[in-house]
Tab-separated table of C-alpha atoms and ligand atoms in Angstrom:
chain	number	residue	atom	x	y	z
A	1	MET	CA	-12.862	-22.093	18.102
A	2	PHE	CA	-12.743	-21.040	21.736
A	3	GLY	CA	-11.074	-17.716	21.016
A	4	MET	CA	-12.185	-14.401	22.390
A	5	LEU	CA	-13.385	-11.740	20.027
A	6	CYS	CA	-12.338	-8.203	20.771
A	7	LEU	CA	-15.393	-6.004	20.413
A	8	ARG	CA	-14.007	-2.545	20.824
A	9	ALA	CA	-15.449	0.885	21.371
A	10	VAL	CA	-13.403	3.837	20.291
A	11	ASN	CA	-12.450	6.770	22.434
A	12	PRO	CA	-13.544	9.626	20.107
A	13	SER	CA	-10.832	12.013	21.328
A	14	ASN	CA	-8.085	9.652	20.196
A	15	PRO	CA	-8.840	7.190	17.421
A	16	CYS	CA	-6.026	4.937	18.629
A	17	MET	CA	-7.349	4.588	22.186
A	18	GLN	CA	-9.818	1.833	22.830
A	19	LYS	CA	-11.549	-0.152	25.463
A	20	THR	CA	-11.986	-3.847	24.896
A	21	ASP	CA	-14.650	-6.268	25.958
A	22	HIS	CA	-14.737	-9.907	25.001
A	23	SER	CA	-17.200	-12.348	23.541
A	24	PRO	CA	-16.444	-15.672	21.858
A	25	ILE	CA	-15.710	-15.970	18.153
A	26	ALA	CA	-17.488	-18.601	16.054
A	27	ASP	CA	-16.071	-21.912	14.793
A	28	HIS	CA	-16.899	-21.285	11.168
A	29	TYR	CA	-16.986	-18.237	8.873
A	30	ASP	CA	-17.712	-17.440	5.273
A	31	VAL	CA	-14.442	-15.502	5.033
A	32	ALA	CA	-11.331	-15.544	7.249
A	33	ILE	CA	-8.882	-12.695	6.577
A	34	ILE	CA	-5.319	-13.265	7.752
A	35	GLY	CA	-3.482	-9.999	8.375
A	36	GLY	CA	-4.953	-6.796	9.766
A	37	GLY	CA	-2.778	-4.318	7.888
A	38	PRO	CA	-4.570	-1.475	6.090
A	39	VAL	CA	-5.640	-3.732	3.205
A	40	GLY	CA	-6.967	-6.594	5.352
A	41	MET	CA	-8.882	-4.105	7.507
A	42	ALA	CA	-10.352	-2.460	4.393
A	43	LEU	CA	-11.710	-5.816	3.222
A	44	SER	CA	-13.184	-6.532	6.635
A	45	LEU	CA	-14.972	-3.151	6.556
A	46	ALA	CA	-16.198	-3.684	2.993
A	47	LEU	CA	-17.806	-6.999	4.042
A	48	ASN	CA	-19.236	-5.695	7.296
A	49	ASP	CA	-23.035	-5.518	7.573
A	50	THR	CA	-23.520	-7.421	4.301
A	51	GLY	CA	-24.701	-10.658	5.918
A	52	ILE	CA	-21.340	-12.289	5.223
A	53	ARG	CA	-19.718	-13.804	8.301
A	54	CYS	CA	-16.137	-12.621	8.294
A	55	LEU	CA	-13.271	-12.872	10.798
A	56	LEU	CA	-10.087	-10.769	10.701
A	57	LEU	CA	-6.964	-12.086	12.474
A	58	GLU	CA	-4.016	-9.780	13.205
A	59	ALA	CA	-0.751	-10.953	14.775
A	60	ARG	CA	0.161	-7.729	16.580
A	61	GLY	CA	-1.501	-7.336	19.968
A	62	VAL	CA	-1.742	-3.558	19.860
A	63	PRO	CA	-1.109	-2.770	16.176
A	64	GLU	CA	-2.003	0.896	16.492
A	65	LYS	CA	1.070	1.403	18.725
A	66	ASP	CA	3.486	0.628	15.835
A	67	GLU	CA	4.440	4.010	14.417
A	68	ASP	CA	5.329	3.178	10.806
A	69	PRO	CA	6.966	6.366	9.472
A	70	ARG	CA	6.418	5.901	5.720
A	71	PRO	CA	4.363	8.523	3.872
A	72	LEU	CA	1.663	7.255	1.516
A	73	ALA	CA	0.530	9.022	-1.635
A	74	LEU	CA	-3.101	8.007	-2.012
A	75	SER	CA	-4.795	8.302	-5.360
A	76	HIS	CA	-8.137	10.038	-5.795
A	77	GLY	CA	-9.583	6.545	-6.447
A	78	SER	CA	-8.342	5.349	-3.029
A	79	GLN	CA	-9.846	8.390	-1.361
A	80	LEU	CA	-13.224	7.455	-2.859
A	81	ILE	CA	-12.948	3.872	-1.549
A	82	LEU	CA	-11.802	4.962	1.922
A	83	ASN	CA	-14.649	7.448	1.992
A	84	ARG	CA	-17.165	4.675	1.272
A	85	LEU	CA	-15.640	2.607	4.079
A	86	GLY	CA	-15.978	5.529	6.501
A	87	ALA	CA	-12.220	5.674	7.161
A	88	TRP	CA	-11.377	8.805	5.186
A	89	GLN	CA	-13.620	10.933	7.386
A	90	ARG	CA	-11.606	9.840	10.434
A	91	LEU	CA	-8.247	11.017	9.042
A	92	THR	CA	-7.036	13.969	11.035
A	93	SER	CA	-4.956	15.401	8.178
A	94	ASN	CA	-4.053	14.940	4.536
A	95	THR	CA	-2.129	17.053	2.053
A	96	PRO	CA	-3.587	17.362	-1.472
A	97	ILE	CA	-1.199	16.887	-4.393
A	98	THR	CA	-1.928	19.637	-6.888
A	99	GLU	CA	0.870	18.830	-9.379
A	100	ILE	CA	3.383	16.053	-9.962
A	101	HIS	CA	6.757	17.181	-11.235
A	102	ILE	CA	8.832	14.410	-12.840
A	103	SER	CA	12.468	14.967	-13.838
A	104	ASN	CA	15.594	13.043	-14.632
A	105	ARG	CA	18.942	14.133	-13.133
A	106	SER	CA	21.527	14.962	-15.778
A	107	SER	CA	19.108	15.039	-18.700
A	108	LEU	CA	16.858	17.817	-19.975
A	109	GLY	CA	13.471	16.117	-19.970
A	110	GLN	CA	10.832	16.858	-17.365
A	111	THR	CA	7.070	16.824	-17.178
A	112	LEU	CA	4.303	18.241	-15.033
A	113	LEU	CA	1.063	16.352	-14.373
A	114	THR	CA	-1.933	18.405	-13.240
A	115	PRO	CA	-5.495	17.471	-12.168
A	116	GLN	CA	-6.699	18.916	-15.496
A	117	ASP	CA	-4.536	16.383	-17.356
A	118	ALA	CA	-6.432	13.597	-15.626
A	119	GLY	CA	-9.827	15.291	-15.569
A	120	VAL	CA	-10.117	15.063	-11.757
A	121	LEU	CA	-10.238	17.557	-8.884
A	122	ALA	CA	-7.052	16.343	-7.150
A	123	LEU	CA	-4.214	14.083	-8.240
A	124	GLY	CA	-4.035	12.496	-4.832
A	125	TYR	CA	-3.301	13.070	-1.164
A	126	VAL	CA	-0.294	12.475	1.035
A	127	VAL	CA	-1.105	10.884	4.366
A	128	ASN	CA	1.005	9.596	7.156
A	129	TYR	CA	0.850	5.756	7.131
A	130	HIS	CA	0.297	5.662	10.876
A	131	ASP	CA	-2.606	8.141	10.696
A	132	LEU	CA	-4.183	6.138	7.903
A	133	PHE	CA	-3.726	2.921	9.847
A	134	CYS	CA	-5.348	4.465	12.920
A	135	SER	CA	-8.302	5.849	10.978
A	136	ILE	CA	-9.113	2.492	9.317
A	137	HIS	CA	-8.496	0.731	12.631
A	138	ALA	CA	-10.795	3.109	14.497
A	139	GLN	CA	-13.522	2.551	11.901
A	140	LEU	CA	-13.070	-1.208	12.303
A	141	LEU	CA	-13.240	-1.022	16.090
A	142	GLY	CA	-16.400	1.038	15.872
A	143	SER	CA	-18.009	-1.534	13.564
A	144	THR	CA	-19.571	-4.917	14.299
A	145	ALA	CA	-16.758	-6.763	12.450
A	146	ASP	CA	-15.253	-9.844	14.133
A	147	TYR	CA	-11.641	-8.820	14.717
A	148	LEU	CA	-9.023	-10.533	16.816
A	149	ALA	CA	-5.735	-8.702	17.476
A	150	GLY	CA	-2.810	-10.633	18.972
A	151	ALA	CA	-3.745	-13.744	16.937
A	152	THR	CA	-0.693	-15.120	15.081
A	153	VAL	CA	-1.657	-17.504	12.327
A	154	THR	CA	0.737	-20.463	12.223
A	155	GLN	CA	-0.857	-22.878	9.807
A	156	LEU	CA	-3.207	-22.857	6.846
A	157	GLU	CA	-4.872	-25.758	5.114
A	158	THR	CA	-7.360	-25.785	2.268
A	159	ASP	CA	-9.222	-28.332	0.180
A	160	SER	CA	-12.064	-28.047	-2.284
A	161	HIS	CA	-14.623	-27.469	0.526
A	162	GLY	CA	-12.878	-24.677	2.449
A	163	GLY	CA	-9.944	-23.813	4.646
A	164	THR	CA	-8.744	-24.169	8.216
A	165	VAL	CA	-6.694	-21.534	10.038
A	166	THR	CA	-4.613	-22.425	13.091
A	167	PHE	CA	-3.485	-19.518	15.249
A	168	ASP	CA	-1.885	-18.741	18.603
A	169	TYR	CA	-3.868	-16.442	20.848
A	170	GLN	CA	-3.033	-15.649	24.464
A	171	GLY	CA	-0.844	-18.759	24.763
A	172	ASN	CA	-3.460	-21.133	23.288
A	173	THR	CA	-3.544	-22.762	19.890
A	174	GLN	CA	-6.932	-22.355	18.236
A	175	GLN	CA	-8.637	-23.081	14.916
A	176	VAL	CA	-11.390	-21.648	12.761
A	177	SER	CA	-12.657	-22.818	9.403
A	178	ALA	CA	-13.981	-20.716	6.527
A	179	LYS	CA	-15.299	-21.110	3.004
A	180	LEU	CA	-12.657	-18.662	1.797
A	181	LEU	CA	-9.259	-17.757	3.253
A	182	VAL	CA	-7.952	-14.328	2.298
A	183	LEU	CA	-4.232	-13.742	2.742
A	184	ALA	CA	-3.522	-10.108	3.610
A	185	ASP	CA	-0.398	-10.869	5.650
A	186	GLY	CA	2.135	-9.387	3.229
A	187	GLY	CA	2.820	-12.808	1.690
A	188	LYS	CA	4.646	-14.725	4.422
A	189	LEU	CA	2.168	-17.574	4.928
A	190	ALA	CA	1.292	-18.310	1.297
A	191	LYS	CA	4.251	-20.641	0.831
A	192	GLN	CA	2.543	-23.118	3.190
A	193	LEU	CA	-0.194	-23.634	0.645
A	194	GLN	CA	0.301	-25.963	-2.244
A	195	GLY	CA	-0.184	-24.168	-5.541
A	196	ILE	CA	0.893	-20.637	-4.580
A	197	GLU	CA	4.160	-19.494	-6.074
A	198	TYR	CA	5.771	-16.080	-6.269
A	199	HIS	CA	8.083	-14.337	-8.677
A	200	GLU	CA	10.584	-12.414	-6.525
A	201	HIS	CA	13.243	-9.858	-7.383
A	202	ASP	CA	15.413	-7.980	-4.879
A	203	TYR	CA	16.011	-4.461	-6.235
A	204	GLN	CA	19.159	-4.122	-4.102
A	205	GLN	CA	17.738	-0.764	-3.117
A	206	TRP	CA	16.380	0.621	0.145
A	207	ALA	CA	14.024	3.539	0.657
A	208	VAL	CA	15.095	6.068	3.277
A	209	VAL	CA	12.128	8.068	4.557
A	210	ALA	CA	12.043	11.202	6.703
A	211	ASN	CA	10.146	14.430	7.110
A	212	ILE	CA	12.096	17.310	5.536
A	213	LYS	CA	11.937	21.076	5.938
A	214	ALA	CA	13.152	23.140	2.981
A	215	GLU	CA	13.805	26.866	2.540
A	216	GLN	CA	10.766	26.905	0.263
A	217	ARG	CA	7.502	25.714	1.760
A	218	GLN	CA	5.530	23.062	-0.047
A	219	THR	CA	2.952	24.325	-2.559
A	220	GLY	CA	1.170	21.053	-3.275
A	221	VAL	CA	3.758	19.849	-5.803
A	222	ALA	CA	5.026	16.264	-5.508
A	223	TYR	CA	8.549	15.941	-6.917
A	224	GLU	CA	9.761	12.680	-8.405
A	225	ARG	CA	13.374	12.867	-9.561
A	226	PHE	CA	15.092	9.941	-11.241
A	227	THR	CA	18.797	9.392	-10.722
A	228	PRO	CA	21.109	6.504	-11.705
A	229	ASP	CA	21.037	5.330	-8.033
A	230	GLY	CA	17.225	5.232	-8.004
A	231	PRO	CA	14.387	7.741	-7.669
A	232	VAL	CA	14.074	10.373	-4.967
A	233	ALA	CA	10.622	11.753	-4.129
A	234	LEU	CA	9.676	14.783	-2.070
A	235	LEU	CA	5.956	14.801	-1.384
A	236	PRO	CA	4.022	17.723	0.089
A	237	ASN	CA	3.241	16.837	3.696
A	238	LEU	CA	1.433	19.446	5.813
A	239	ASP	CA	3.844	22.436	5.754
A	240	ASP	CA	6.901	20.345	4.867
A	241	PHE	CA	7.931	17.456	2.639
A	242	ALA	CA	7.963	13.700	3.038
A	243	LEU	CA	11.137	12.233	1.589
A	244	VAL	CA	11.380	8.803	-0.050
A	245	TRP	CA	15.017	8.451	-1.147
A	246	THR	CA	16.082	5.267	-2.919
A	247	VAL	CA	19.675	4.207	-2.310
A	248	SER	CA	21.829	1.077	-2.238
A	249	PRO	CA	21.603	-1.068	0.950
A	250	ILE	CA	25.063	0.134	2.093
A	251	GLU	CA	24.261	3.768	1.364
A	252	ALA	CA	21.014	3.408	3.358
A	253	LYS	CA	22.995	2.462	6.460
A	254	THR	CA	25.447	5.315	5.890
A	255	ILE	CA	22.941	8.107	5.306
A	256	THR	CA	20.591	7.126	8.124
A	257	ALA	CA	23.589	7.376	10.488
A	258	LEU	CA	24.795	10.818	9.271
A	259	ASP	CA	24.381	13.856	11.502
A	260	GLU	CA	21.482	16.063	10.416
A	261	SER	CA	23.401	18.818	8.630
A	262	THR	CA	25.582	16.375	6.649
A	263	PHE	CA	22.470	14.394	5.715
A	264	LEU	CA	20.690	17.553	4.518
A	265	ALA	CA	23.709	18.678	2.513
A	266	ARG	CA	23.929	15.226	0.895
A	267	LEU	CA	20.223	15.379	0.007
A	268	HIS	CA	20.604	18.856	-1.476
A	269	GLN	CA	23.501	17.668	-3.613
A	270	HIS	CA	21.417	14.693	-4.784
A	271	PHE	CA	18.065	16.410	-5.364
A	272	GLY	CA	19.268	19.768	-6.657
A	273	ASP	CA	18.302	23.335	-5.880
A	274	ARG	CA	14.617	23.324	-6.857
A	275	LEU	CA	13.455	23.868	-3.244
A	276	GLY	CA	16.435	25.845	-1.993
A	277	LYS	CA	18.448	24.439	0.889
A	278	PHE	CA	17.069	21.747	3.163
A	279	ILE	CA	16.996	23.019	6.721
A	280	GLY	CA	15.576	20.258	8.899
A	281	ALA	CA	15.089	16.492	8.936
A	282	GLY	CA	12.907	14.334	11.168
A	283	LYS	CA	13.683	10.765	12.210
A	284	ARG	CA	15.099	8.669	9.361
A	285	SER	CA	13.950	5.090	8.668
A	286	ALA	CA	14.863	2.646	5.900
A	287	PHE	CA	12.888	-0.081	4.093
A	288	PRO	CA	14.300	-2.834	1.821
A	289	LEU	CA	12.646	-2.871	-1.612
A	290	GLN	CA	11.612	-5.845	-3.657
A	291	LEU	CA	9.263	-6.868	-6.406
A	292	LYS	CA	7.177	-9.879	-5.522
A	293	TYR	CA	3.994	-11.147	-7.090
A	294	ALA	CA	1.987	-14.355	-7.039
A	295	VAL	CA	2.034	-16.308	-10.284
A	296	SER	CA	-0.362	-19.055	-9.177
A	297	SER	CA	-2.988	-19.632	-6.517
A	298	ALA	CA	-4.535	-22.337	-4.346
A	299	GLN	CA	-8.101	-23.551	-3.926
A	300	ARG	CA	-10.317	-21.523	-1.586
A	301	VAL	CA	-7.664	-18.812	-1.254
A	302	ALA	CA	-7.579	-15.189	-2.418
A	303	LEU	CA	-4.559	-12.897	-2.107
A	304	ILE	CA	-4.832	-9.157	-1.543
A	305	GLY	CA	-2.457	-6.229	-0.922
A	306	ASN	CA	1.214	-6.981	-0.431
A	307	ALA	CA	0.400	-10.702	-0.233
A	308	ALA	CA	-0.687	-10.505	-3.882
A	309	GLN	CA	2.014	-8.086	-5.057
A	310	THR	CA	4.760	-6.068	-3.386
A	311	LEU	CA	6.023	-3.221	-5.556
A	312	HIS	CA	8.779	-0.619	-5.606
A	313	PRO	CA	7.314	2.584	-4.089
A	314	VAL	CA	8.522	4.700	-7.049
A	315	ALA	CA	5.054	5.669	-8.241
A	316	GLY	CA	3.335	5.302	-4.847
A	317	GLN	CA	1.049	2.526	-6.068
A	318	GLY	CA	1.300	-0.460	-3.652
A	319	PHE	CA	-1.413	0.460	-1.190
A	320	ASN	CA	-3.624	1.990	-3.889
A	321	LEU	CA	-3.508	-1.306	-5.766
A	322	GLY	CA	-4.048	-3.344	-2.578
A	323	LEU	CA	-7.102	-1.287	-1.711
A	324	ARG	CA	-8.570	-2.027	-5.135
A	325	ASP	CA	-7.851	-5.755	-4.528
A	326	ALA	CA	-9.831	-5.576	-1.284
A	327	PHE	CA	-12.686	-3.605	-2.785
A	328	GLU	CA	-13.083	-5.838	-5.837
A	329	LEU	CA	-12.809	-9.050	-3.811
A	330	ALA	CA	-15.571	-7.744	-1.545
A	331	GLN	CA	-17.758	-7.114	-4.623
A	332	GLU	CA	-17.231	-10.713	-5.806
A	333	VAL	CA	-17.972	-12.213	-2.373
A	334	ILE	CA	-21.119	-10.102	-1.980
A	335	ALA	CA	-22.273	-10.984	-5.518
A	336	ALA	CA	-21.742	-14.707	-4.851
A	337	GLN	CA	-23.755	-14.473	-1.645
A	338	ARG	CA	-26.615	-12.526	-3.273
A	339	GLN	CA	-26.824	-14.895	-6.223
A	340	GLY	CA	-26.891	-17.928	-3.925
A	341	ARG	CA	-23.511	-19.162	-5.188
A	342	ALA	CA	-21.059	-20.636	-2.691
A	343	ILE	CA	-18.334	-18.250	-1.556
A	344	GLY	CA	-14.782	-19.203	-2.522
A	345	MET	CA	-15.706	-21.586	-5.361
A	346	PRO	CA	-13.291	-21.749	-8.339
A	347	HIS	CA	-15.670	-19.717	-10.522
A	348	MET	CA	-15.757	-16.838	-8.017
A	349	LEU	CA	-11.994	-16.854	-7.494
A	350	GLU	CA	-11.307	-17.026	-11.217
A	351	LYS	CA	-13.539	-13.986	-11.746
A	352	TYR	CA	-11.734	-12.056	-9.012
A	353	GLN	CA	-8.317	-12.952	-10.415
A	354	GLN	CA	-9.376	-12.082	-13.936
A	355	LYS	CA	-10.604	-8.666	-12.793
A	356	ARG	CA	-7.394	-7.961	-10.904
A	357	ARG	CA	-4.924	-9.365	-13.452
A	358	LEU	CA	-4.957	-6.403	-15.829
A	359	ASP	CA	-4.775	-3.753	-13.092
A	360	SER	CA	-2.077	-5.544	-11.120
A	361	SER	CA	0.147	-6.400	-14.082
A	362	ALA	CA	-0.232	-2.933	-15.639
A	363	VAL	CA	0.857	-1.192	-12.402
A	364	ARG	CA	3.628	-3.714	-11.766
A	365	ILE	CA	5.071	-3.421	-15.267
A	366	PHE	CA	4.779	0.373	-15.103
A	367	THR	CA	6.652	0.717	-11.789
A	368	ASP	CA	9.234	-1.959	-12.591
A	369	SER	CA	9.950	-0.403	-15.998
A	370	LEU	CA	10.417	3.027	-14.413
A	371	ILE	CA	13.126	1.586	-12.164
A	372	LYS	CA	14.835	-0.378	-14.927
A	373	LEU	CA	14.760	2.502	-17.416
A	374	PHE	CA	15.684	5.396	-15.165
A	375	SER	CA	18.025	3.781	-12.596
A	376	ASN	CA	20.980	3.381	-14.879
A	377	ASP	CA	24.118	5.136	-16.050
A	378	ASN	CA	23.834	4.233	-19.727
A	379	PRO	CA	24.102	7.593	-21.618
A	380	LEU	CA	21.879	6.377	-24.468
A	381	LEU	CA	19.114	5.228	-22.129
A	382	LYS	CA	19.427	8.429	-20.075
A	383	HIS	CA	18.984	10.438	-23.253
A	384	ALA	CA	16.008	8.295	-24.311
A	385	CYS	CA	14.362	8.757	-20.901
A	386	GLY	CA	14.841	12.526	-21.162
A	387	LEU	CA	13.214	12.473	-24.600
A	388	GLY	CA	10.412	10.309	-23.200
A	389	LEU	CA	9.641	12.892	-20.513
A	390	ILE	CA	9.657	15.698	-23.122
A	391	ALA	CA	7.275	13.650	-25.305
A	392	LEU	CA	5.000	12.987	-22.330
A	393	ASP	CA	4.973	16.670	-21.455
A	394	SER	CA	3.992	17.751	-24.948
A	395	THR	CA	1.375	15.070	-25.692
A	396	PRO	CA	-1.842	15.751	-23.739
A	397	PRO	CA	-3.579	12.414	-24.581
A	398	LEU	CA	-0.491	10.515	-23.358
A	399	LYS	CA	-0.420	12.622	-20.187
A	400	ARG	CA	-4.086	11.913	-19.578
A	401	PHE	CA	-3.450	8.190	-20.108
A	402	VAL	CA	-0.552	8.121	-17.608
A	403	ALA	CA	-2.261	10.368	-15.036
A	404	ARG	CA	-5.556	8.442	-15.041
A	405	ARG	CA	-3.811	5.096	-14.679
A	406	MET	CA	-1.834	6.403	-11.726
A	407	ILE	CA	-5.122	7.476	-10.150
A	408	PHE	CA	-7.598	4.747	-11.035
A	409	GLY	CA	-5.433	1.785	-12.103
A	410	ALA	CA	-6.113	-0.121	-15.336
A	411	ARG	CA	-9.721	1.099	-15.402
A	412	GLY	CA	-8.501	4.698	-15.654
B	1	LIG	C1	8.940	3.382	1.708
B	1	LIG	C2	7.591	2.982	1.179
B	1	LIG	C3	6.747	3.942	0.655
B	1	LIG	C4	5.503	3.577	0.145
B	1	LIG	N1	4.720	4.539	-0.402
B	1	LIG	C5	3.533	4.209	-0.927
B	1	LIG	C6	2.693	5.211	-1.496
B	1	LIG	O1	3.051	6.384	-1.561
B	1	LIG	N2	1.480	4.832	-1.985
B	1	LIG	C7	1.056	3.533	-1.965
B	1	LIG	O2	-0.052	3.249	-2.442
B	1	LIG	N3	1.842	2.562	-1.427
B	1	LIG	C8	3.051	2.858	-0.912
B	1	LIG	N4	3.830	1.887	-0.341
B	1	LIG	C9	3.320	0.496	-0.282
B	1	LIG	C10	2.401	0.268	0.931
B	1	LIG	O3	3.059	0.640	2.117
B	1	LIG	C11	1.982	-1.194	1.014
B	1	LIG	O4	1.506	-1.619	-0.242
B	1	LIG	C12	0.879	-1.415	2.049
B	1	LIG	O5	1.324	-0.982	3.315
B	1	LIG	C13	0.492	-2.902	2.092
B	1	LIG	O6	-0.502	-3.120	3.068
B	1	LIG	P1	-0.989	-4.592	3.409
B	1	LIG	O7	-2.101	-4.426	4.394
B	1	LIG	O8	-1.235	-5.385	2.191
B	1	LIG	O9	0.271	-5.330	4.076
B	1	LIG	P2	1.045	-5.048	5.408
B	1	LIG	O10	1.049	-3.601	5.727
B	1	LIG	O11	2.349	-5.765	5.258
B	1	LIG	O12	0.180	-5.774	6.547
B	1	LIG	C14	0.261	-7.143	6.790
B	1	LIG	C15	-0.395	-7.403	8.138
B	1	LIG	O13	-0.436	-8.813	8.357
B	1	LIG	C16	-0.062	-9.094	9.690
B	1	LIG	N5	0.473	-10.456	9.723
B	1	LIG	C17	1.636	-10.897	9.174
B	1	LIG	N6	1.814	-12.196	9.454
B	1	LIG	C18	0.727	-12.594	10.180
B	1	LIG	C19	0.335	-13.838	10.766
B	1	LIG	N7	1.106	-14.925	10.680
B	1	LIG	N8	-0.843	-13.888	11.443
B	1	LIG	C20	-1.637	-12.784	11.557
B	1	LIG	N9	-1.305	-11.582	11.022
B	1	LIG	C21	-0.136	-11.491	10.343
B	1	LIG	C22	0.991	-8.039	10.009
B	1	LIG	O14	1.146	-7.854	11.405
B	1	LIG	C23	0.423	-6.815	9.314
B	1	LIG	O15	-0.445	-6.084	10.140
B	1	LIG	C24	5.092	2.214	0.167
B	1	LIG	C25	5.938	1.244	0.700
B	1	LIG	C26	7.178	1.610	1.190
B	1	LIG	C27	8.100	0.539	1.755
């Protein structure tokens, strides 16, 4: 209501540097987005300059200072969306994935996915999460979007006419109303709203991430190796590799605390000799892993990104899916506006959910099944998984099906 909007100009030499000047935000919007992570920012950009009045609220005061170390494998489809939003062009670096090598420890099966299998130029790109965040953020700051950082949303209310958002900003409690509330906060606030329920499953696994140097330099191949303890991925990242190593919660604590050479030896033992010895490791960080997805919704509310579904990172699909949520929601909001229909009405939300249902459930079932099938010690299942990989490798139409769905989602 009486909040101060940060209109920011970007310092071109460093996309994360900014100067801020202030002007008041409005009392009422068409769309209020809660959560300025990469997905919330993408939606804000997709709605910018469309005539739709949209406000983005982010809890962190200086979000670009948080150096999240996770690597992200972006699909070719995500690259196309980010390009349209103007954020891809701001990325300082990315590493193309030219092949995906999938194997199963202690069974014979393996498969290799290539761009030709999917009929595209590149299978995807590895980017540093922080770089991606900064590039979308810089694009947002350079736009005319209404964006308030340092605004922690504390309360949400909706009825059939719209929603009200209460937030703390610079020590004051403030409110805005909107026709549609979009939750892009990772899913923490949804439980306040009557009607929204989640299915949740703790995988009892953590992902340990780090930059890794191997005797062999990366050649564009992304390695995904399944083991009974969970998958381990080594993604090409500039000259080196980005590691995503799934382990039990206890093991995560142990291996992040190991000295570098013991850690590298342990990784070599786990991953095998495909890249020679590992000779260097950057800072290690660990993330708890869960499956969480909304099974119902509330009036005047749309969920996107991790607030709609949080997945295991095994196939690198969470952000790719979230970006498609944002893009398709923007299309629905813009269509409603152009056709003179009210934004956030049940018909519009039902259409959005219907469009997303197939994509979201297909990716969720795919990633969850990979974990359930491959992360086990059952000799029969291990054998079946090995046979499955051999079948995938020798059946081009099946390969094309899998590769295109990893790149474009259900529409692949
Ligand atoms: C180890 C690991 C590897 C991964 N690898 C891949 C990959 O290779 N490819 C891929 O596609 N995905 C990957 N993912 C998934 C991906 O990281 C997430 O899907 C993505 O970051 C979700 O973005 P988001 O914007 O929806 O949510 P978040 O990044 O969780 O952002 C939520 C935002 O909301 C803000 N917020 C929270 N509460 C409030 C509040 N009360 N008020 C205001 N703001 C609030 C937060 O500050 C934050 O900025 C990986 C995940 C992990 C853990």
